[in-house]
């Protein structure tokens, strides 16, 4: 991640998606995809791609690297058309072969289909095995190819019916953007685990993982895509269908804790406001005596500002981040290892010396980075370091698209709060409670998945066995 | 091509394939694939790839570019295992996305399958449509994916039966190398249109498009794979099966005219010998008076030597080829266009001045390059230029894997020999007859496809309609 | 710059220098140079280089690009030795030829000399012309080559005398790090215009443009190099000499306004503290009524925090910076131009809506970016935007190493404060006064160059004519 | 080299130079330089560069790699002007720093000077030391910089006088192309050791190492530059001056043996004709009984054709060269080493089997490659292999620009012909005599350096001590 933390000591999101349908064929569709994906880059840095259809042909380019590395004026100019989708991806399996990059593009009996997916299926293996039994071959290792195969087998029933039927056996989290030659489709899973929203730019509709993508291209936020909603956009306009949904939705609360950009608004809640509110709630009833509140840059700054405002302790900066962090970087040799964190982050010694600090961070995964920061602040002369975390301890792995460590590697899973405090060397340590975290997003009115904090997942994580033959029984219909 | 000719003025081969099974697990399989593909590089310069299985996992790397550009020590070291296949490819469709590079690798119900293909199916569209009707999706535009899908649908019948059955509806040319996790399979189409041969290196078996690949890695040529033969190599050794074959085979005679390397031996005929014999036959009964015989470098030199030997006219060199031809190269600006050929090829003015020349080339496609060479020799002072072509005029397009111009662009299709002679500006022009060309390869005992010379193709080139459902009727068996 | 501002709308520093002498030959000298330059990267992004001497041979690598792009483990491993110097450079003249990258390395009569330079000579042309008259040739366009030539002509007098004598005719700003085969030399110009400081890592001495480079490699800050001081480090330890200096020094005050990293301490003043103090001074006597104080990220945040603290108006974030800014980036097409700033920076609409804002920035050069930010905040719903600049208007160009616009392009040079306020569309605009800015750095006890604010430069900027023949009169001595 | 031989087993040329003056300012000067250097690429593959002057400014680009890798349309378009020079270079000293690439470009008191040099000075060290004593610094390790420094010290005497005087103390081989802002100068050393010739393209004059560069750009060969001649071309036309020359010239005879392209004509002798004549002379009086004469591709083919013609033994091809040789290439692992030569070169087994062969090569340096070829032919079934070398044994190192092995590594220096024959495993071995080799070039009328064959160099190779102060005594004059 574009972050000072060591690899592994971070929850990492796995994808960002975007789509655009321009009925008037007047916009630079590929360029808008480029800038939108640039705004969503924080959701995935490993690979990316754009597919554009002109109604006849779907052209696509995808590769490893950041969006700004993959595309230039020349490559964007090759992607002509009025319907575009794009994808940024966190991790690539399968080595240097970029075949796992998205969007996936396939020809099938109905024409050409391109698909970009954020999320993770819990029953992918079960579905994949059944499809293989039916003769399907899989050229990638991404779940998206499973959905693509299910869709391709729907017959003569129109895209809405095809989607509704094909998604029946699919369990897991998915925010999908799908492109046929002449349609753009957005699908959000019935629990609404991953975010997806709808925007407008003149006559054109846009779909994106986060609203910041709309701001980046001068578009307007219209509304969130609802859990279980299927949105179809074509020359005739926008149509919406609903898949069966559970009583309660389960938006991933970590979007507010860390993943999403502060300028995004998700399911009615501003990300910045939620983070600042988390800081305020941390301060309520916290009677620590301190001279300054500082945040771990950049993600914990809103919570630090909130904590300072609530507590009356002055806000300040105690850590300077090297602005070149995130670039490829040599690994320091043995004997210079401790230098590694410091080259990314440095204490503002003059500003922390002799002071009692409240240090805010958004979460603790393995604890190694927190330990190094506390140590760095002490060496810079801080008198006391009271660590406050604007979310509960991460205790359980995520099964819905977030790359967490295994339970054993999660410090919250193996140690008590006091033991963690000892480990990281802070004078005191407090986490925001589960209830307080929920209160920071209560304006949304939707439900949340807090599985990584409490182990309560919205569905069985092994996935139940779904017999996909049931969705293919009817032979009369089709896309 | 790595050649001085202008783009378009050349018949171009589309692929080379290679495979290796090392039962003793002692060889550097990926490295041997590398050197073998390096020896087959003339069969395809656009992209390449290697897939290696260790019995469990298939790892693969493929990309655009020459083999020496794609691989280095580090990437080869990632490809561990004892079964390897590789591919070089002439042209990539689909833009900069390397998804069309081979080997194709797919998971299916039976495990993992990797495939490298040289050839072209005449009924690919028909097969693809039926497979799509059955729910298949296609992520590439190569015919190989069709075969991969057919094979993946065979059930519980062992690889031999699966191959025999899956290939039933397939029409066209194919030299295939196929790799399961624990087997290497070589398949040559029933007409034997594209070459394929078997080699040995210690206990290991090798399969290659041309025997020069065996020489390059220190292996021994065993024999050609027979038309319609399926060879399966696994830990138990080599087994061979036969698909139904027509009465007569139809090896592409252009392999001898131009494609293959001079040091290869195909279906019993040495390529060098065939080319030299073609030159001798050209000389028989040719009563031209000349001072020197020269060849267009490098492909026509054997024929020129043969012509000289037969005619008694001294052999010499009249054209010097820049040894850096083939590298990326800027396009000369308007007003320097005529320089282009000359930077690749230059006349040896001192050696041709005042002389009557017999100029041998292997074929004429559009005639533009021949015209430029004749012109260059005249400007260098040649008194007469008598052009002799060691094959008949190319009149018809190829449907079996060779990228020819369309009929209208083939100068042999629109002009008489005299008109061609006028166009290229030679003093006289003769082509080798169809019959004489056949005599140069008569030792082989096999039949030949001469479709590009006479329009007689070994099968219907539109492909007849094959109902693939017939091959899936039996549900009891499988791979 | 690694910044959201448009090209041209920024004062840009031109270099950072670093040096290391490790008498015990135990450290990874090249690696330490790498991490130190990584910490100094903000001083120059265009090119960089490292030269390392093992007492016999000087090896060097330099190229265009960021330090992390130029070097990897393999290249660093080539640079063996115990004396190293490095350089990061803002701009390269002379096209794609990397010959202007530093350190410059030259053989001369005394051995090998490598040199890294931050600064700009005002009489470079005069010196260069005289040297040319004496037969010197110049292969680069950097001033450093002039100094190198002067030094190379000193004879048998030891490095200290050679430096003292060679620098006599040199006028301008220079923080120099110089390496012979067995010595490391640091030189700061008599006015101390560019910063330079001394550090320690075990037995090793380090010299750097900013103290943050010491923190990055785990070294300790010892003291600033004094204006006019020459420091020579060799196996025998450290010696210091003094060049004649003026009564008052003239450190570039823009180091505190914008250039230096917040965690650096320069001539006794912490950069963060100076910036925060500037914000406080801005607030003193400012009676604007507002709901929130925000800063332009990231450079103006300390001043915004200071302003908030002093004024009692709550501090907040109003602008989100895309963390991928700074990478290569396509230029948006006509009709999407206004998108450009927004992809780099976005307003936190929910946080600024309906609010009266105090917006702090560190400086205004052309005003174009300020105008866009004010506009963006208004479109996001801000009720009022009161802009406060933590430095005076930039009115004059810099002649000492900073790449400013020409006077005509400086909005402070052509418009009054009210006119600038109108241009950028703010509700009110105030600049920090020259006197107040000086007070923020008064702890240093040194003098400052504020030429860009008031036109008073520490020396004649055309440079007077220096006759260099005078320094070469004595023929008996030498280095 | 672009050759099948192992590194070290080859005499390697070190440079090619080119220059162009277009008085009518109508030509694409940079593009012509590009194509000319492409034709001279065989003289140096490691780095290259082009400098172009428009009368005011000299722009240059130079880098490691082949000309076609360094330049593209975009970079060539930056080099605008009517005077251009270019360079290809064999080896770079000094690691990855491209500062040693040529042309060298320097500002000096007279303006800007760019220089490209083929050759090697025997007294470079002596001159360099004296220049250093006079204050010069050296930023590269190439001899060219010495000449540049000498020239830069000439005062007010016009370019002709400056060149005549500056070259006085210079000893060694040099074919120089030099560019001031408004002149093109060609200089060939007094012995004419390295070739240099003059061409014409419309009104423009060209200077090149070999005439093949003229053919490549459609220009006409005018004449060779004479030993010791200085040619100055400017808007007024061409002027020629003569430096003092020895009684006899000493053109490097290896240009005919191997270096030059077969289509070049040097000092009146066609390279192809000389090589063919060498083959004929080898055959005269050789009574070997054989069935076929073959040559080591590609450099020995003319001699093989000559041998066949003279002896009456049929000419044929026995070795096929992989046309991709020369590209970056992995090193085969232990146990596959013997494969290395074979991947570059392969025997035409069917053509050599059972035959008695005469194998022609142009020279033997270490003998390792010859040994491998003989072995390869025997394994392919050759009955006898009689090796004939179209030059004498190489016994002494070259001091004039050719990178030979040291004497100990030269097999001709440590073994008799019989011992060499045993070592390489041939049935017989003969070398062309020194006298016969001279006869192949007798048409030229010039003298030759055969130092590598007989140890008689045209001048003292340690270089005598030249006091350069003598050439600077007169202060009144200048360029």
mmCIF file of C-alpha atoms in Angstrom, chain D residues 67-221:
data_model
loop_
_atom_site.group_PDB
_atom_site.id
_atom_site.type_symbol
_atom_site.label_atom_id
_atom_site.label_comp_id
_atom_site.label_asym_id
_atom_site.label_seq_id
_atom_site.Cartn_x
_atom_site.Cartn_y
_atom_site.Cartn_z
ATOM 1 C CA UNK D 67 21.548 2.737 -32.794
ATOM 2 C CA UNK D 68 18.057 1.331 -33.359
ATOM 3 C CA UNK D 69 17.580 1.025 -29.595
ATOM 4 C CA UNK D 70 18.864 4.509 -28.771
ATOM 5 C CA UNK D 71 16.924 6.546 -31.292
ATOM 6 C CA UNK D 72 13.360 6.749 -32.446
ATOM 7 C CA UNK D 73 11.418 9.266 -34.499
ATOM 8 C CA UNK D 74 10.832 11.442 -31.471
ATOM 9 C CA UNK D 75 14.442 11.679 -30.322
ATOM 10 C CA UNK D 76 15.744 12.220 -33.863
ATOM 11 C CA UNK D 77 13.275 15.059 -34.291
ATOM 12 C CA UNK D 78 14.923 16.883 -31.380
ATOM 13 C CA UNK D 79 18.236 17.018 -33.229
ATOM 14 C CA UNK D 80 17.607 19.843 -35.663
ATOM 15 C CA UNK D 81 20.302 21.457 -37.778
ATOM 16 C CA UNK D 82 22.408 21.113 -40.882
ATOM 17 C CA UNK D 83 25.679 19.711 -39.486
ATOM 18 C CA UNK D 84 25.693 16.318 -37.867
ATOM 19 C CA UNK D 85 28.197 13.802 -36.601
ATOM 20 C CA UNK D 86 27.690 10.358 -35.171
ATOM 21 C CA UNK D 87 29.512 7.526 -33.528
ATOM 22 C CA UNK D 88 29.180 3.837 -32.735
ATOM 23 C CA UNK D 89 31.435 2.397 -30.094
ATOM 24 C CA UNK D 90 32.512 -1.081 -29.224
ATOM 25 C CA UNK D 91 33.266 -1.046 -25.546
ATOM 26 C CA UNK D 92 32.438 1.224 -22.678
ATOM 27 C CA UNK D 93 34.716 1.548 -19.747
ATOM 28 C CA UNK D 94 33.437 3.081 -16.559
ATOM 29 C CA UNK D 95 30.393 0.987 -15.853
ATOM 30 C CA UNK D 96 26.857 1.991 -16.561
ATOM 31 C CA UNK D 97 27.610 5.691 -16.769
ATOM 32 C CA UNK D 98 27.110 6.615 -20.402
ATOM 33 C CA UNK D 99 29.541 9.512 -20.155
ATOM 34 C CA UNK D 100 32.073 7.615 -22.276
ATOM 35 C CA UNK D 101 29.654 7.396 -25.180
ATOM 36 C CA UNK D 102 30.526 9.661 -28.082
ATOM 37 C CA UNK D 103 30.364 12.174 -29.721
ATOM 38 C CA UNK D 104 31.984 14.135 -26.930
ATOM 39 C CA UNK D 105 30.551 17.634 -26.814
ATOM 40 C CA UNK D 106 32.259 20.511 -25.054
ATOM 41 C CA UNK D 107 32.077 24.261 -24.788
ATOM 42 C CA UNK D 108 35.423 26.007 -25.042
ATOM 43 C CA UNK D 109 36.618 29.502 -25.672
ATOM 44 C CA UNK D 110 35.872 29.249 -29.385
ATOM 45 C CA UNK D 111 32.312 27.977 -28.978
ATOM 46 C CA UNK D 112 31.112 24.407 -29.030
ATOM 47 C CA UNK D 113 33.046 21.421 -30.297
ATOM 48 C CA UNK D 114 31.729 17.891 -30.869
ATOM 49 C CA UNK D 115 34.004 15.011 -31.743
ATOM 50 C CA UNK D 116 33.745 11.372 -32.782
ATOM 51 C CA UNK D 117 36.860 9.241 -32.857
ATOM 52 C CA UNK D 118 37.867 5.837 -34.178
ATOM 53 C CA UNK D 119 41.284 4.723 -33.070
ATOM 54 C CA UNK D 120 43.630 4.630 -30.156
ATOM 55 C CA UNK D 121 46.448 6.946 -29.076
ATOM 56 C CA UNK D 122 49.695 5.378 -27.949
ATOM 57 C CA UNK D 123 50.774 8.457 -26.009
ATOM 58 C CA UNK D 124 47.429 9.350 -24.451
ATOM 59 C CA UNK D 125 48.772 8.947 -20.937
ATOM 60 C CA UNK D 126 51.705 11.259 -21.605
ATOM 61 C CA UNK D 127 49.469 13.920 -23.159
ATOM 62 C CA UNK D 128 46.842 13.584 -20.462
ATOM 63 C CA UNK D 129 49.375 14.026 -17.682
ATOM 64 C CA UNK D 130 50.748 17.197 -19.253
ATOM 65 C CA UNK D 131 47.279 18.586 -19.800
ATOM 66 C CA UNK D 132 46.396 17.807 -16.189
ATOM 67 C CA UNK D 133 49.515 19.692 -15.147
ATOM 68 C CA UNK D 134 48.132 22.619 -17.095
ATOM 69 C CA UNK D 135 44.881 22.415 -15.157
ATOM 70 C CA UNK D 136 42.731 20.268 -17.406
ATOM 71 C CA UNK D 137 40.202 17.920 -15.842
ATOM 72 C CA UNK D 138 39.052 14.702 -17.504
ATOM 73 C CA UNK D 139 35.511 13.504 -17.102
ATOM 74 C CA UNK D 140 35.760 10.458 -19.360
ATOM 75 C CA UNK D 141 38.301 7.749 -19.946
ATOM 76 C CA UNK D 142 38.372 8.048 -23.737
ATOM 77 C CA UNK D 143 41.385 9.313 -25.688
ATOM 78 C CA UNK D 144 39.120 11.653 -27.577
ATOM 79 C CA UNK D 145 38.943 13.950 -24.574
ATOM 80 C CA UNK D 146 42.720 14.452 -24.816
ATOM 81 C CA UNK D 147 42.428 15.672 -28.403
ATOM 82 C CA UNK D 148 39.473 17.862 -27.438
ATOM 83 C CA UNK D 149 41.594 19.517 -24.734
ATOM 84 C CA UNK D 150 44.505 20.103 -27.081
ATOM 85 C CA UNK D 151 42.259 21.696 -29.667
ATOM 86 C CA UNK D 152 40.505 23.872 -27.100
ATOM 87 C CA UNK D 153 43.829 25.478 -26.190
ATOM 88 C CA UNK D 154 44.622 26.670 -29.701
ATOM 89 C CA UNK D 155 44.063 30.384 -30.012
ATOM 90 C CA UNK D 156 42.725 32.589 -32.798
ATOM 91 C CA UNK D 157 44.322 30.751 -35.651
ATOM 92 C CA UNK D 158 41.458 29.273 -37.598
ATOM 93 C CA UNK D 159 40.396 25.664 -37.480
ATOM 94 C CA UNK D 160 42.983 24.409 -39.995
ATOM 95 C CA UNK D 161 45.965 25.820 -38.149
ATOM 96 C CA UNK D 162 44.457 24.795 -34.837
ATOM 97 C CA UNK D 163 44.054 21.198 -36.005
ATOM 98 C CA UNK D 164 47.502 21.051 -37.593
ATOM 99 C CA UNK D 165 49.105 22.343 -34.443
ATOM 100 C CA UNK D 166 46.991 20.433 -31.928
ATOM 101 C CA UNK D 167 47.591 17.103 -33.659
ATOM 102 C CA UNK D 168 51.382 17.572 -33.699
ATOM 103 C CA UNK D 169 52.081 15.770 -30.441
ATOM 104 C CA UNK D 170 49.359 13.153 -30.935
ATOM 105 C CA UNK D 171 50.622 9.660 -31.741
ATOM 106 C CA UNK D 172 48.429 6.727 -32.624
ATOM 107 C CA UNK D 173 45.538 5.890 -34.884
ATOM 108 C CA UNK D 174 42.691 8.278 -35.404
ATOM 109 C CA UNK D 175 39.923 8.749 -37.846
ATOM 110 C CA UNK D 176 38.228 11.812 -36.444
ATOM 111 C CA UNK D 177 35.055 13.634 -37.301
ATOM 112 C CA UNK D 178 34.765 16.994 -35.615
ATOM 113 C CA UNK D 179 32.020 19.534 -35.585
ATOM 114 C CA UNK D 180 32.136 23.178 -34.630
ATOM 115 C CA UNK D 181 28.971 25.222 -34.742
ATOM 116 C CA UNK D 182 29.485 25.950 -38.430
ATOM 117 C CA UNK D 183 32.091 23.511 -39.708
ATOM 118 C CA UNK D 184 32.555 19.821 -40.253
ATOM 119 C CA UNK D 185 36.114 18.534 -40.050
ATOM 120 C CA UNK D 186 37.496 15.126 -40.942
ATOM 121 C CA UNK D 187 40.987 14.070 -39.876
ATOM 122 C CA UNK D 188 42.847 10.874 -40.676
ATOM 123 C CA UNK D 189 46.055 10.057 -38.884
ATOM 124 C CA UNK D 190 49.355 10.390 -40.840
ATOM 125 C CA UNK D 191 49.678 6.620 -41.207
ATOM 126 C CA UNK D 192 46.072 6.219 -42.298
ATOM 127 C CA UNK D 193 45.703 3.348 -39.864
ATOM 128 C CA UNK D 194 41.931 3.580 -39.623
ATOM 129 C CA UNK D 195 39.873 4.185 -42.776
ATOM 130 C CA UNK D 196 37.970 7.378 -43.537
ATOM 131 C CA UNK D 197 36.269 8.430 -46.735
ATOM 132 C CA UNK D 198 34.403 11.294 -48.320
ATOM 133 C CA UNK D 199 30.982 11.208 -49.946
ATOM 134 C CA UNK D 200 28.450 13.496 -51.548
ATOM 135 C CA UNK D 201 24.662 13.721 -51.425
ATOM 136 C CA UNK D 202 23.476 16.563 -53.622
ATOM 137 C CA UNK D 203 25.299 19.612 -52.331
ATOM 138 C CA UNK D 204 26.082 17.993 -49.009
ATOM 139 C CA UNK D 205 29.399 16.423 -48.049
ATOM 140 C CA UNK D 206 29.641 13.305 -45.933
ATOM 141 C CA UNK D 207 32.530 11.683 -44.080
ATOM 142 C CA UNK D 208 32.424 8.075 -42.922
ATOM 143 C CA UNK D 209 34.544 5.216 -41.676
ATOM 144 C CA UNK D 210 33.345 3.039 -44.544
ATOM 145 C CA UNK D 211 31.736 3.667 -47.900
ATOM 146 C CA UNK D 212 28.796 1.371 -47.066
ATOM 147 C CA UNK D 213 27.434 4.252 -44.996
ATOM 148 C CA UNK D 214 27.131 6.324 -48.163
ATOM 149 C CA UNK D 215 25.255 3.582 -49.988
ATOM 150 C CA UNK D 216 22.878 3.266 -47.063
ATOM 151 C CA UNK D 217 21.761 6.881 -47.391
ATOM 152 C CA UNK D 218 21.809 7.135 -51.160
ATOM 153 C CA UNK D 219 25.014 9.163 -51.273
ATOM 154 C CA UNK D 220 27.952 8.812 -53.648
ATOM 155 C CA UNK D 221 31.479 7.833 -52.713
#
